[in-house]
Structure formats: structure tokens, C-alpha cells
Amino acid sequence: MPPFKFKGVDFLDFDSLLSQDELLVRENTRKFIEENLVPIIEQCNREGRFPRQLVKPMGELGFFGASLKGYGCAGMSNVEYGLVMQELERGDSGVRSFVSVQSALVMYPIYAFGSDAQKEQWLPKLATGEKLGCFGLTEPDFGSNPGGMRTRAARKGDEYILNGEKMWITSGSIADIAVVWAKSDEHDGKIRGFLVETNRPGFKAQDVHGKWSLRASVTSGLSLQDVHIPAANLLPKSDGLKSPLMCLNQARYGIAWGAIGAAMSCYDTALQYAKLRKQFRDQPIASHQLVQEKLTWMITEISKAQLLALQVGRLKDSGKVQHQHISMAKRNNVWMALECARMARDILGGNGITDDYPIMRHMMNLESVKTYEGTHDIHALIIGANVTGIDAF
Ligand code: TGC
Ligand code: FAD
């Protein structure tokens, strides 16, 4: 257990901008995380173990596909969903990643691009966590540029045959179903989504070991060698690269909120520590001007990030959000959180490098969060293209 109990972070009376329902969702998630994740996360991180025992209770709380309607999903607003992500990532980015993938990258594409039969078959079980999913877009040679992917789907009779490699796939080896993006020969090489049951012959998932980041999350490479799937496993409404990018919008939006949670954890830990730790003339380090400047930077940036995420959430709830808005929130908030983690680690001095405190774990996790779902620089180019009208990729 960390030595300090989280006290909450709200400098600008942010809570006055939230409805009672939104506050309730946040409090319920916060309580769940405090009671169930915080006590075990450092051990999971040390062991490189995903806390699988939390899947069922998270399903019961409606965390999976939380903003989808029907099929046993909670039907939360986008702001409520964002607050869930914030609290999850205050616990750990890896656990938030798991929920992001299950919700935004597996349930959402089935919901948005799937047939009625696919929705009936998969969504209720994914919502409870009885079935787990993964999302295969990235390949060893195509990360920031997924449009270059080599994975192919060839139509043969009533089947598609898939061949290819996917890399860096969250939950790959624990998934029952993989949403695999492939160029379809039948559709002139256009990218389409396919549901691939992971027990099919020719499908292999191999975990990435030696990670310094997201150690409590499973990351795998996928290999598909002549994997036969029924033609009915094509996501019929998926249509080109735009379809997986639409899924990424959902996940990037959740990350924009999640990063605030990680930053809050770092800030709150550093503040409480600085008030207790004494150096020079028996004074708390919080009394030194340079330490105060760091805390001021953190609380200012966290407050700005909260307002950014909330505005993007309100735009999303009113159907007015553009994907470039989401890029701005993901890019800024993850950068902000990483800077907070580094400053907080500095305030804790030597103690900051141990896992007696959550800061270094957040810092290491956030290095992945900065890279996945579009790197910091790719989001700069997405925003840059939008404001200048010039594509600089
Ligand atoms: P480009 O020609 O720009 O776009 C192709 C079509 O898609 C449209 N589009 C979008 N639509 C919806 N949402 C978006 N965010 C969109 N971005 C683009 C675009 O208008 C176009 O439509 P149309 O109608 O003209 O066909 O495509 P490009 O090949 O030039 O690439 C653009 C780029 C670089 C922005 C994109 O490929 C990109 O975002 N790259 C980053 C890759 C990425 O984010 N990968 C994430 C993999 S999944 C993951 O990391 C999970 S982490 C686990 C966790 O979340 O915890
Ligand atoms: P690259 O694309 O090789 O980029 C390397 C560097 O080059 C970056 O700094 C990048 O910003 C820069 N760069 C690239 N192109 C340009 C350019 N045009 N201009 C300027 N700079 C450029 N993917 C999935 O499909 N599913 C998952 O579940 C998933 N989970 C992940 C989990 C983890 C822990 C990690 C680390 C990654 C995961 N990913 C997943 C993959 C992730 O989305 C990619 O790592 C990411 O998109 C970047 O791709 P890359 O690693 O190949 O880096």
C-alpha cells in the first residue's frame, strides 16, 4: 500500500462543472480502485502480472463498453466514461489500457461495424468480461503508418484466409477474440476488420517480455498463418483505414482522461511527501520556493488538462467532436502527466525511485502511453494538418 491516502485534486472547483451522476460514477470507480487495485498494483508491477481477478468485478461495475447502449452495457455519457478512465489510470495505466482495449477497440468496432448476429454473439459477453478481446492494427514494420500494413485476407468460398503479423498487441495472449485489420483481396486491397477467434489453427500470440512499462498489462505479438475464418466474421460495415481510426478516437479520448488520473496520483503523492519531509533548518521541503514552483506547475497543468478533457467530452456528448480535438487532448494530457511524474519523482528524491510510492511506475507507464494510440509527434502532425491544411506526415 502507498504511504499516503489519495485526497483528490480539484483546484478550480472543477467538480462544480460535473453533474450528480458524473460525480457518482467517479466516486464509485475511485472507491473500487482504492479498495481493489491500489493494494495490489505494486506487486503486480514487480511480477509483470495482469491482475486478472479484477476483470469480473470491473464487468459488474459496467466498465467495459461503458458508453455503449444495449447489449448489457452501462450506457454512460462520454464524460462519465472519461471519469472512469481517469480513476482507473490513477490506479495504473496498464489496467486502464486493458479496459480501453476491451471497450474502445474491441466492443466499439463490433458495435459500430458489426452485423446484428456479431453484436448479439459478442457484446454481452465482452461487457461482463466473460470474453476478452484484443485489437490488431500495428505491425512490426507499420506503427505510425498503419495504412502500409501487409496483413492480407483472401476470400475462398465461404471463408477468408488471413496471413500476417501484428505487433505490440495489448491483451493479445489472453484474448478470446481478436479484431484484426487486414487488406482484403476481395475488396481491392481495402482495409477491413475481421473477427478472429484466437483458438483457430494458425493463430499464435506470443508475449513481449522485458518491458519496463505497463508491466501489469499483457502485450503480445500476433502471428496469423493461413487462419481460416467464416465469411460471416468480416465486420460488414468496416470500410478502409478510416474504420480503425474511428476506434482509435474512442481510445484516445479515454487516454486523455486517464493521463489526468496518473498525474493526480503523482501530484498528490509529491504534495503530501513535501509537507512531511524535512531538510535544512528542520523545515519541510514544501517550504522551499523551488519545490513550490514544481507543485504550482503540476496543479496548474492538471487543472488545464481537466478543462480540456471535459470540453472534448462535452463536444463528444453533443456529437460535435472532431478527431483533431481528441488528438489535442491525448497529446497534451499525456505530455502533462509525464512531466508531472518527472517533477514528482524529483520532489521525492531517492525515495522517488522505489515502488514504495507509485510515481516511478506511472512515469514508466506513461512512456508507453505517449507512444501508443498515435505518438506525441504524430498528434502534432494531425493538429498541424488541421490548422494549416497541409499534410506533413
Ligand atoms: P489518412 O489519409 O489521413 O486517413 C485515412 C482516412 O481516415 C480519415 N481519418 C480519420 N477518421 C476518423 N478518425 C480519425 N482519427 C481519422 N484520421 C484520419 C481520413 O479523413 C481519411 O478518410 P477518407 O474518407 O479520405 O478515406 O491516412 P494516413 O495513412 O495518411 O494516416 C494518417 C495518420 C498518421 C493520422 C494515422 O494513420 C494515425 O493516426 N497513425 C497513428 C497510428 C496509431 O495511432 N496506432 C494505434 C494502434 S492501437 C493502439 O496503440 C492501442 S494501445 C492500447 C491502449 O489503448 O491502451
Ligand atoms: P514508429 O512509427 O516507428 O515511430 C518511431 C518514432 O518515429 C516516433 O517518435 C514517431 O513519432 C516518429 N515518426 C514516425 N513517423 C513520423 C513522421 N511522419 N514525422 C515525424 N516523426 C515520425 N497497437 C495495436 O494495434 N494494438 C494494441 O493493442 C497496441 N497496444 C500497444 C501497447 C504498448 C505497450 C505499446 C508500446 C504499443 C501498442 N500498440 C498497439 C502499438 C502502438 O500504437 C505503436 O507503438 C505506435 O503507433 C507507434 O508505432 P511504432 O512503435 O512502430 O513507432
PDB file of N, CA, C and O in Angstrom, residues 112-155:
ATOM      1  N   ALA A 112     -20.055  -0.691 -33.876  1.00  0.00           N
ATOM      2  CA  ALA A 112     -20.183   0.275 -34.975  1.00  0.00           C
ATOM      3  C   ALA A 112     -20.180  -0.386 -36.352  1.00  0.00           C
ATOM      4  O   ALA A 112     -20.847   0.095 -37.268  1.00  0.00           O
ATOM      5  N   PHE A 113     -19.422  -1.464 -36.501  1.00  0.00           N
ATOM      6  CA  PHE A 113     -19.229  -2.036 -37.848  1.00  0.00           C
ATOM      7  C   PHE A 113     -19.743  -3.469 -37.970  1.00  0.00           C
ATOM      8  O   PHE A 113     -19.626  -4.076 -39.034  1.00  0.00           O
ATOM      9  N   GLY A 114     -20.252  -4.024 -36.863  1.00  0.00           N
ATOM     10  CA  GLY A 114     -20.630  -5.434 -36.859  1.00  0.00           C
ATOM     11  C   GLY A 114     -22.054  -5.676 -37.353  1.00  0.00           C
ATOM     12  O   GLY A 114     -22.878  -4.758 -37.421  1.00  0.00           O
ATOM     13  N   SER A 115     -22.338  -6.956 -37.680  1.00  0.00           N
ATOM     14  CA  SER A 115     -23.705  -7.368 -38.030  1.00  0.00           C
ATOM     15  C   SER A 115     -24.495  -7.544 -36.731  1.00  0.00           C
ATOM     16  O   SER A 115     -23.904  -7.629 -35.640  1.00  0.00           O
ATOM     17  N   ASP A 116     -25.821  -7.647 -36.848  1.00  0.00           N
ATOM     18  CA  ASP A 116     -26.642  -7.883 -35.641  1.00  0.00           C
ATOM     19  C   ASP A 116     -26.202  -9.173 -34.949  1.00  0.00           C
ATOM     20  O   ASP A 116     -26.117  -9.234 -33.726  1.00  0.00           O
ATOM     21  N   ALA A 117     -25.926 -10.199 -35.772  1.00  0.00           N
ATOM     22  CA  ALA A 117     -25.540 -11.500 -35.178  1.00  0.00           C
ATOM     23  C   ALA A 117     -24.219 -11.366 -34.417  1.00  0.00           C
ATOM     24  O   ALA A 117     -24.065 -11.909 -33.312  1.00  0.00           O
ATOM     25  N   GLN A 118     -23.267 -10.631 -34.983  1.00  0.00           N
ATOM     26  CA  GLN A 118     -21.967 -10.446 -34.291  1.00  0.00           C
ATOM     27  C   GLN A 118     -22.175  -9.690 -32.975  1.00  0.00           C
ATOM     28  O   GLN A 118     -21.569 -10.020 -31.960  1.00  0.00           O
ATOM     29  N   LYS A 119     -23.027  -8.674 -33.015  1.00  0.00           N
ATOM     30  CA  LYS A 119     -23.267  -7.894 -31.790  1.00  0.00           C
ATOM     31  C   LYS A 119     -23.890  -8.774 -30.711  1.00  0.00           C
ATOM     32  O   LYS A 119     -23.475  -8.749 -29.555  1.00  0.00           O
ATOM     33  N   GLU A 120     -24.904  -9.564 -31.124  1.00  0.00           N
ATOM     34  CA  GLU A 120     -25.587 -10.435 -30.143  1.00  0.00           C
ATOM     35  C   GLU A 120     -24.622 -11.475 -29.585  1.00  0.00           C
ATOM     36  O   GLU A 120     -24.646 -11.804 -28.406  1.00  0.00           O
ATOM     37  N   GLN A 121     -23.777 -11.988 -30.462  1.00  0.00           N
ATOM     38  CA  GLN A 121     -22.868 -13.058 -30.023  1.00  0.00           C
ATOM     39  C   GLN A 121     -21.801 -12.541 -29.062  1.00  0.00           C
ATOM     40  O   GLN A 121     -21.497 -13.198 -28.062  1.00  0.00           O
ATOM     41  N   TRP A 122     -21.233 -11.360 -29.353  1.00  0.00           N
ATOM     42  CA  TRP A 122     -20.039 -10.946 -28.621  1.00  0.00           C
ATOM     43  C   TRP A 122     -20.262  -9.886 -27.551  1.00  0.00           C
ATOM     44  O   TRP A 122     -19.636  -9.939 -26.479  1.00  0.00           O
ATOM     45  N   LEU A 123     -21.099  -8.891 -27.826  1.00  0.00           N
ATOM     46  CA  LEU A 123     -21.117  -7.734 -26.906  1.00  0.00           C
ATOM     47  C   LEU A 123     -21.533  -8.079 -25.469  1.00  0.00           C
ATOM     48  O   LEU A 123     -20.868  -7.636 -24.518  1.00  0.00           O
ATOM     49  N   PRO A 124     -22.594  -8.887 -25.260  1.00  0.00           N
ATOM     50  CA  PRO A 124     -22.965  -9.158 -23.857  1.00  0.00           C
ATOM     51  C   PRO A 124     -21.844  -9.848 -23.077  1.00  0.00           C
ATOM     52  O   PRO A 124     -21.602  -9.535 -21.912  1.00  0.00           O
ATOM     53  N   LYS A 125     -21.124 -10.752 -23.739  1.00  0.00           N
ATOM     54  CA  LYS A 125     -20.054 -11.485 -23.032  1.00  0.00           C
ATOM     55  C   LYS A 125     -18.811 -10.624 -22.832  1.00  0.00           C
ATOM     56  O   LYS A 125     -18.091 -10.774 -21.845  1.00  0.00           O
ATOM     57  N   LEU A 126     -18.571  -9.728 -23.771  1.00  0.00           N
ATOM     58  CA  LEU A 126     -17.448  -8.792 -23.583  1.00  0.00           C
ATOM     59  C   LEU A 126     -17.787  -7.779 -22.490  1.00  0.00           C
ATOM     60  O   LEU A 126     -16.903  -7.324 -21.752  1.00  0.00           O
ATOM     61  N   ALA A 127     -19.062  -7.441 -22.371  1.00  0.00           N
ATOM     62  CA  ALA A 127     -19.475  -6.452 -21.354  1.00  0.00           C
ATOM     63  C   ALA A 127     -19.275  -6.982 -19.935  1.00  0.00           C
ATOM     64  O   ALA A 127     -18.932  -6.228 -19.021  1.00  0.00           O
ATOM     65  N   THR A 128     -19.480  -8.280 -19.749  1.00  0.00           N
ATOM     66  CA  THR A 128     -19.288  -8.843 -18.400  1.00  0.00           C
ATOM     67  C   THR A 128     -17.832  -9.227 -18.150  1.00  0.00           C
ATOM     68  O   THR A 128     -17.448  -9.470 -17.004  1.00  0.00           O
ATOM     69  N   GLY A 129     -17.051  -9.323 -19.216  1.00  0.00           N
ATOM     70  CA  GLY A 129     -15.672  -9.792 -19.056  1.00  0.00           C
ATOM     71  C   GLY A 129     -15.574 -11.309 -19.163  1.00  0.00           C
ATOM     72  O   GLY A 129     -14.503 -11.879 -18.972  1.00  0.00           O
ATOM     73  N   GLU A 130     -16.706 -11.971 -19.473  1.00  0.00           N
ATOM     74  CA  GLU A 130     -16.640 -13.427 -19.674  1.00  0.00           C
ATOM     75  C   GLU A 130     -15.730 -13.734 -20.869  1.00  0.00           C
ATOM     76  O   GLU A 130     -15.020 -14.735 -20.890  1.00  0.00           O
ATOM     77  N   LYS A 131     -15.775 -12.845 -21.877  1.00  0.00           N
ATOM     78  CA  LYS A 131     -14.865 -12.967 -23.022  1.00  0.00           C
ATOM     79  C   LYS A 131     -13.976 -11.722 -23.080  1.00  0.00           C
ATOM     80  O   LYS A 131     -14.444 -10.612 -22.771  1.00  0.00           O
ATOM     81  N   LEU A 132     -12.732 -11.917 -23.483  1.00  0.00           N
ATOM     82  CA  LEU A 132     -11.791 -10.809 -23.583  1.00  0.00           C
ATOM     83  C   LEU A 132     -11.367 -10.624 -25.046  1.00  0.00           C
ATOM     84  O   LEU A 132     -11.358 -11.592 -25.818  1.00  0.00           O
ATOM     85  N   GLY A 133     -11.006  -9.388 -25.376  1.00  0.00           N
ATOM     86  CA  GLY A 133     -10.647  -9.120 -26.768  1.00  0.00           C
ATOM     87  C   GLY A 133      -9.344  -8.364 -26.911  1.00  0.00           C
ATOM     88  O   GLY A 133      -8.806  -7.807 -25.940  1.00  0.00           O
ATOM     89  N   CYS A 134      -8.813  -8.351 -28.143  1.00  0.00           N
ATOM     90  CA  CYS A 134      -7.640  -7.518 -28.464  1.00  0.00           C
ATOM     91  C   CYS A 134      -7.855  -6.914 -29.842  1.00  0.00           C
ATOM     92  O   CYS A 134      -8.787  -7.301 -30.568  1.00  0.00           O
ATOM     93  N   PHE A 135      -6.994  -5.958 -30.186  1.00  0.00           N
ATOM     94  CA  PHE A 135      -7.152  -5.151 -31.402  1.00  0.00           C
ATOM     95  C   PHE A 135      -5.830  -5.171 -32.158  1.00  0.00           C
ATOM     96  O   PHE A 135      -4.816  -4.665 -31.653  1.00  0.00           O
ATOM     97  N   GLY A 136      -5.825  -5.749 -33.322  1.00  0.00           N
ATOM     98  CA  GLY A 136      -4.577  -5.885 -34.073  1.00  0.00           C
ATOM     99  C   GLY A 136      -4.521  -4.955 -35.267  1.00  0.00           C
ATOM    100  O   GLY A 136      -5.057  -5.278 -36.337  1.00  0.00           O
ATOM    101  N   LEU A 137      -3.871  -3.818 -35.070  1.00  0.00           N
ATOM    102  CA  LEU A 137      -3.668  -2.871 -36.176  1.00  0.00           C
ATOM    103  C   LEU A 137      -2.172  -2.774 -36.500  1.00  0.00           C
ATOM    104  O   LEU A 137      -1.748  -2.972 -37.633  1.00  0.00           O
ATOM    105  N   THR A 138      -1.361  -2.499 -35.463  1.00  0.00           N
ATOM    106  CA  THR A 138       0.075  -2.266 -35.651  1.00  0.00           C
ATOM    107  C   THR A 138       0.787  -3.534 -36.125  1.00  0.00           C
ATOM    108  O   THR A 138       0.467  -4.644 -35.685  1.00  0.00           O
ATOM    109  N   GLU A 139       1.764  -3.340 -36.993  1.00  0.00           N
ATOM    110  CA  GLU A 139       2.594  -4.458 -37.458  1.00  0.00           C
ATOM    111  C   GLU A 139       4.053  -4.134 -37.184  1.00  0.00           C
ATOM    112  O   GLU A 139       4.401  -2.973 -36.940  1.00  0.00           O
ATOM    113  N   PRO A 140       4.935  -5.142 -37.267  1.00  0.00           N
ATOM    114  CA  PRO A 140       6.350  -4.874 -36.974  1.00  0.00           C
ATOM    115  C   PRO A 140       6.902  -3.718 -37.812  1.00  0.00           C
ATOM    116  O   PRO A 140       7.677  -2.908 -37.313  1.00  0.00           O
ATOM    117  N   ASP A 141       6.491  -3.601 -39.068  1.00  0.00           N
ATOM    118  CA  ASP A 141       7.035  -2.538 -39.936  1.00  0.00           C
ATOM    119  C   ASP A 141       6.083  -1.365 -40.140  1.00  0.00           C
ATOM    120  O   ASP A 141       6.397  -0.453 -40.912  1.00  0.00           O
ATOM    121  N   PHE A 142       4.918  -1.385 -39.488  1.00  0.00           N
ATOM    122  CA  PHE A 142       3.938  -0.307 -39.695  1.00  0.00           C
ATOM    123  C   PHE A 142       3.266   0.067 -38.381  1.00  0.00           C
ATOM    124  O   PHE A 142       2.307  -0.576 -37.952  1.00  0.00           O
ATOM    125  N   GLY A 143       3.844   1.082 -37.727  1.00  0.00           N
ATOM    126  CA  GLY A 143       3.299   1.562 -36.457  1.00  0.00           C
ATOM    127  C   GLY A 143       2.530   2.857 -36.656  1.00  0.00           C
ATOM    128  O   GLY A 143       1.301   2.860 -36.746  1.00  0.00           O
ATOM    129  N   SER A 144       3.267   3.955 -36.818  1.00  0.00           N
ATOM    130  CA  SER A 144       2.610   5.250 -37.038  1.00  0.00           C
ATOM    131  C   SER A 144       1.872   5.281 -38.372  1.00  0.00           C
ATOM    132  O   SER A 144       0.950   6.070 -38.554  1.00  0.00           O
ATOM    133  N   ASN A 145       2.293   4.439 -39.285  1.00  0.00           N
ATOM    134  CA  ASN A 145       1.705   4.439 -40.637  1.00  0.00           C
ATOM    135  C   ASN A 145       0.959   3.131 -40.891  1.00  0.00           C
ATOM    136  O   ASN A 145       1.378   2.307 -41.711  1.00  0.00           O
ATOM    137  N   PRO A 146      -0.171   2.912 -40.202  1.00  0.00           N
ATOM    138  CA  PRO A 146      -0.836   1.606 -40.317  1.00  0.00           C
ATOM    139  C   PRO A 146      -1.375   1.321 -41.711  1.00  0.00           C
ATOM    140  O   PRO A 146      -1.586   0.162 -42.071  1.00  0.00           O
ATOM    141  N   GLY A 147      -1.555   2.386 -42.508  1.00  0.00           N
ATOM    142  CA  GLY A 147      -2.079   2.195 -43.870  1.00  0.00           C
ATOM    143  C   GLY A 147      -1.174   1.320 -44.729  1.00  0.00           C
ATOM    144  O   GLY A 147      -1.626   0.759 -45.729  1.00  0.00           O
ATOM    145  N   GLY A 148       0.097   1.154 -44.324  1.00  0.00           N
ATOM    146  CA  GLY A 148       1.020   0.322 -45.106  1.00  0.00           C
ATOM    147  C   GLY A 148       0.946  -1.152 -44.761  1.00  0.00           C
ATOM    148  O   GLY A 148       1.695  -1.958 -45.322  1.00  0.00           O
ATOM    149  N   MET A 149       0.058  -1.531 -43.879  1.00  0.00           N
ATOM    150  CA  MET A 149       0.043  -2.917 -43.354  1.00  0.00           C
ATOM    151  C   MET A 149       0.139  -3.975 -44.444  1.00  0.00           C
ATOM    152  O   MET A 149      -0.313  -3.789 -45.571  1.00  0.00           O
ATOM    153  N   ARG A 150       0.731  -5.137 -44.038  1.00  0.00           N
ATOM    154  CA  ARG A 150       0.893  -6.231 -45.008  1.00  0.00           C
ATOM    155  C   ARG A 150      -0.101  -7.365 -44.768  1.00  0.00           C
ATOM    156  O   ARG A 150      -0.224  -8.254 -45.608  1.00  0.00           O
ATOM    157  N   THR A 151      -0.759  -7.384 -43.625  1.00  0.00           N
ATOM    158  CA  THR A 151      -1.684  -8.493 -43.336  1.00  0.00           C
ATOM    159  C   THR A 151      -2.782  -8.534 -44.398  1.00  0.00           C
ATOM    160  O   THR A 151      -3.350  -7.497 -44.760  1.00  0.00           O
ATOM    161  N   ARG A 152      -3.037  -9.751 -44.889  1.00  0.00           N
ATOM    162  CA  ARG A 152      -3.970  -9.932 -46.011  1.00  0.00           C
ATOM    163  C   ARG A 152      -5.103 -10.883 -45.639  1.00  0.00           C
ATOM    164  O   ARG A 152      -4.902 -11.846 -44.896  1.00  0.00           O
ATOM    165  N   ALA A 153      -6.266 -10.622 -46.206  1.00  0.00           N
ATOM    166  CA  ALA A 153      -7.391 -11.559 -46.112  1.00  0.00           C
ATOM    167  C   ALA A 153      -7.762 -11.963 -47.530  1.00  0.00           C
ATOM    168  O   ALA A 153      -8.023 -11.095 -48.374  1.00  0.00           O
ATOM    169  N   ALA A 154      -7.733 -13.257 -47.793  1.00  0.00           N
ATOM    170  CA  ALA A 154      -8.088 -13.744 -49.132  1.00  0.00           C
ATOM    171  C   ALA A 154      -9.408 -14.493 -49.035  1.00  0.00           C
ATOM    172  O   ALA A 154      -9.582 -15.348 -48.159  1.00  0.00           O
ATOM    173  N   ARG A 155     -10.339 -14.184 -49.917  1.00  0.00           N
ATOM    174  CA  ARG A 155     -11.638 -14.867 -49.894  1.00  0.00           C
ATOM    175  C   ARG A 155     -11.535 -16.205 -50.623  1.00  0.00           C
ATOM    176  O   ARG A 155     -11.016 -16.274 -51.734  1.00  0.00           O
TER     177      ARG A 155
END
